[in-house]
Coordinates of N, CA and C in Angstrom, one line a residue:
M24 N -10.6 -26.9 -7.2 CA -9.3 -26.2 -7.4 C -8.4 -27.0 -8.4
K25 N -8.1 -26.4 -9.5 CA -7.2 -27.1 -10.5 C -6.1 -26.2 -10.7
R26 N -5.1 -26.7 -11.4 CA -3.9 -25.9 -11.8 C -3.2 -25.2 -10.7
G27 N -3.3 -25.6 -9.5 CA -2.6 -25.0 -8.4 C -3.2 -23.6 -8.0
Q28 N -4.5 -23.5 -8.3 CA -5.2 -22.2 -8.0 C -5.3 -22.0 -6.5
H29 N -5.3 -20.7 -6.1 CA -5.5 -20.3 -4.8 C -6.4 -19.0 -4.9
F30 N -7.7 -19.1 -4.5 CA -8.6 -18.0 -4.6 C -8.4 -17.0 -3.5
T31 N -8.6 -15.7 -3.8 CA -8.3 -14.7 -2.8 C -9.4 -14.6 -1.7
P32 N -8.9 -14.8 -0.5 CA -9.9 -14.7 0.7 C -10.4 -13.2 0.7
P33 N -11.6 -13.1 1.3 CA -12.2 -11.7 1.3 C -11.3 -10.7 2.1
A34 N -10.7 -11.1 3.2 CA -9.8 -10.1 3.9 C -8.6 -9.7 3.0
A35 N -8.1 -10.6 2.2 CA -7.0 -10.2 1.4 C -7.5 -9.3 0.2
A36 N -8.7 -9.6 -0.3 CA -9.2 -8.7 -1.3 C -9.4 -7.3 -0.8
A37 N -9.9 -7.2 0.5 CA -10.1 -5.9 1.1 C -8.8 -5.2 1.3
A38 N -7.8 -5.9 1.7 CA -6.4 -5.3 1.9 C -5.8 -4.8 0.6
L39 N -6.0 -5.6 -0.5 CA -5.5 -5.2 -1.8 C -6.3 -4.0 -2.3
A40 N -7.6 -4.0 -2.1 CA -8.3 -2.8 -2.5 C -7.9 -1.6 -1.8
D41 N -7.6 -1.7 -0.5 CA -7.1 -0.6 0.3 C -5.8 -0.1 -0.3
L42 N -4.9 -1.0 -0.6 CA -3.6 -0.6 -1.1 C -3.7 0.0 -2.5
A43 N -4.5 -0.5 -3.3 CA -4.7 0.0 -4.7 C -5.3 1.4 -4.6
L44 N -6.3 1.6 -3.8 CA -7.0 2.9 -3.8 C -6.1 3.9 -3.1
A45 N -5.3 3.5 -2.1 CA -4.4 4.4 -1.4 C -3.2 4.9 -2.3
T46 N -2.8 4.1 -3.2 CA -1.7 4.4 -4.0 C -2.0 5.1 -5.4
C47 N -3.3 5.1 -5.7 CA -3.7 5.7 -7.0 C -3.6 7.2 -6.9
R48 N -3.0 7.9 -7.9 CA -2.9 9.3 -7.9 C -4.1 10.0 -8.5
R49 N -4.9 9.2 -9.2 CA -6.1 9.8 -9.9 C -7.3 9.0 -9.4
P50 N -8.4 9.5 -9.6 CA -9.7 8.7 -9.3 C -9.7 7.4 -10.1
V51 N -10.1 6.3 -9.5 CA -10.1 5.0 -10.1 C -11.3 5.0 -11.1
R52 N -11.0 4.7 -12.3 CA -12.1 4.6 -13.3 C -12.1 3.2 -13.9
R53 N -11.0 2.5 -13.9 CA -10.9 1.2 -14.5 C -10.1 0.3 -13.5
V54 N -10.5 -1.0 -13.5 CA -9.8 -2.0 -12.7 C -9.7 -3.2 -13.5
L55 N -8.4 -3.7 -13.6 CA -8.1 -4.9 -14.3 C -7.6 -5.9 -13.4
D56 N -8.2 -7.1 -13.3 CA -7.6 -8.2 -12.5 C -7.2 -9.3 -13.5
P57 N -5.9 -9.5 -13.7 CA -5.4 -10.4 -14.8 C -5.5 -11.9 -14.5
A58 N -5.9 -12.2 -13.2 CA -6.1 -13.6 -12.8 C -7.2 -13.5 -11.8
C59 N -8.5 -13.2 -12.2 CA -9.5 -12.9 -11.3 C -10.1 -14.0 -10.5
G60 N -9.9 -15.3 -11.0 CA -10.5 -16.4 -10.2 C -12.0 -16.2 -10.1
D61 N -12.4 -16.3 -8.8 CA -13.9 -16.2 -8.6 C -14.4 -14.8 -8.4
G62 N -13.5 -13.8 -8.6 CA -13.9 -12.4 -8.6 C -13.9 -11.7 -7.3
A63 N -13.1 -12.2 -6.3 CA -13.1 -11.6 -5.0 C -12.6 -10.1 -5.0
L64 N -11.5 -9.9 -5.7 CA -11.0 -8.5 -5.7 C -11.9 -7.6 -6.5
L65 N -12.4 -8.1 -7.6 CA -13.3 -7.2 -8.4 C -14.6 -6.9 -7.7
A66 N -15.1 -7.9 -6.9 CA -16.3 -7.6 -6.1 C -16.0 -6.5 -5.0
E67 N -14.8 -6.6 -4.4 CA -14.5 -5.6 -3.4 C -14.3 -4.2 -4.1
M68 N -13.7 -4.2 -5.3 CA -13.6 -2.9 -6.0 C -14.9 -2.4 -6.4
A69 N -15.8 -3.2 -6.8 CA -17.2 -2.8 -7.2 C -17.9 -2.2 -6.1
R70 N -17.7 -2.7 -4.9 CA -18.3 -2.2 -3.7 C -17.8 -0.8 -3.3
R71 N -16.5 -0.6 -3.5 CA -15.9 0.6 -3.2 C -15.9 1.7 -4.2
V72 N -15.9 1.3 -5.5 CA -15.9 2.2 -6.6 C -17.0 1.8 -7.6
P73 N -18.2 2.0 -7.3 CA -19.4 1.5 -8.0 C -19.4 1.8 -9.5
D74 N -18.8 3.0 -9.9 CA -18.9 3.4 -11.3 C -17.7 3.0 -12.1
A75 N -16.8 2.2 -11.5 CA -15.5 1.8 -12.2 C -15.9 0.7 -13.2
Q76 N -15.1 0.8 -14.3 CA -15.2 -0.3 -15.3 C -14.3 -1.5 -14.8
L77 N -14.9 -2.6 -14.6 CA -14.2 -3.8 -14.1 C -14.0 -4.8 -15.1
V78 N -12.8 -5.3 -15.3 CA -12.4 -6.4 -16.2 C -11.6 -7.4 -15.5
G79 N -12.0 -8.7 -15.7 CA -11.3 -9.8 -15.2 C -11.0 -10.8 -16.2
Y80 N -9.7 -11.3 -16.2 CA -9.3 -12.4 -17.0 C -9.0 -13.6 -16.2
D81 N -9.3 -14.8 -16.8 CA -8.9 -16.0 -16.1 C -8.9 -17.1 -17.2
I82 N -8.1 -18.1 -17.0 CA -8.0 -19.3 -17.9 C -9.0 -20.4 -17.5
D83 N -9.6 -20.3 -16.4 CA -10.5 -21.3 -15.9 C -12.0 -20.9 -16.1
P84 N -12.7 -21.6 -17.0 CA -14.1 -21.2 -17.3 C -15.0 -21.4 -16.1
E85 N -14.7 -22.3 -15.2 CA -15.5 -22.5 -14.0 C -15.4 -21.3 -13.0
A86 N -14.1 -20.9 -12.9 CA -13.9 -19.7 -12.0 C -14.5 -18.5 -12.6
L87 N -14.5 -18.3 -13.9 CA -15.1 -17.2 -14.5 C -16.6 -17.2 -14.4
A88 N -17.2 -18.4 -14.4 CA -18.7 -18.5 -14.2 C -19.0 -18.0 -12.8
A89 N -18.2 -18.4 -11.8 CA -18.4 -18.0 -10.4 C -18.3 -16.5 -10.3
A90 N -17.2 -15.9 -11.0 CA -17.0 -14.5 -10.9 C -18.1 -13.7 -11.6
K91 N -18.7 -14.2 -12.7 CA -19.8 -13.5 -13.3 C -21.0 -13.5 -12.4
L92 N -21.2 -14.5 -11.6 CA -22.3 -14.5 -10.7 C -22.1 -13.5 -9.5
R93 N -20.8 -13.4 -9.1 CA -20.4 -12.6 -8.0 C -20.4 -11.1 -8.4
V94 N -20.0 -10.8 -9.6 CA -19.9 -9.4 -10.1 C -20.5 -9.2 -11.5
P95 N -21.8 -9.2 -11.5 CA -22.4 -9.2 -12.9 C -22.1 -7.9 -13.7
S96 N -21.7 -6.9 -13.0 CA -21.4 -5.6 -13.7 C -20.1 -5.6 -14.4
A97 N -19.2 -6.6 -14.1 CA -17.9 -6.7 -14.7 C -17.9 -7.3 -16.1
R98 N -16.8 -7.1 -16.8 CA -16.6 -7.8 -18.1 C -15.6 -8.8 -17.8
F99 N -15.8 -10.0 -18.3 CA -14.9 -11.1 -18.1 C -14.4 -11.7 -19.4
V100 N -13.1 -12.1 -19.4 CA -12.5 -12.7 -20.6 C -11.9 -14.0 -20.2
L101 N -12.2 -15.0 -21.0 CA -11.6 -16.3 -20.8 C -10.3 -16.3 -21.6
G102 N -9.2 -16.3 -20.9 CA -7.9 -16.3 -21.6 C -6.8 -15.8 -20.6
D103 N -5.6 -15.8 -21.2 CA -4.4 -15.5 -20.4 C -4.2 -14.0 -20.6
A104 N -4.3 -13.2 -19.6 CA -4.1 -11.7 -19.7 C -2.7 -11.4 -20.1
L105 N -1.8 -12.2 -19.9 CA -0.4 -11.9 -20.2 C 0.1 -12.5 -21.5
A106 N -0.8 -13.2 -22.2 CA -0.4 -13.8 -23.5 C 0.1 -12.8 -24.5
C107 N -0.5 -11.6 -24.6 CA 0.0 -10.6 -25.5 C 1.3 -10.0 -25.1
A108 N 1.6 -10.0 -23.8 CA 2.9 -9.4 -23.3 C 4.1 -10.3 -23.5
S109 N 3.8 -11.6 -23.9 CA 4.9 -12.5 -24.0 C 5.7 -12.3 -25.3
G110 N 5.2 -11.6 -26.2 CA 5.9 -11.3 -27.4 C 5.8 -12.5 -28.4
P111 N 6.5 -12.3 -29.6 CA 6.4 -13.3 -30.6 C 7.2 -14.6 -30.3

């Protein structure tokens, strides 16, 4: 664990998936995790919504490698998901 990272425990990923799916007004087709770590939330969403497009961002290449093994169907991006939102 570097950079003060805290990876999502499976029970928390399940609770977040419950909340996300309960509050969506439309069928879930895409899931973005802007700080996916080792992919716990994306793995839970893949289990619940198998046909969803899953995308995870993270700045840690080791965490992304673990996420890719955990959720091979997802697309992963090494980088800061909020970098574009910070403006010029």
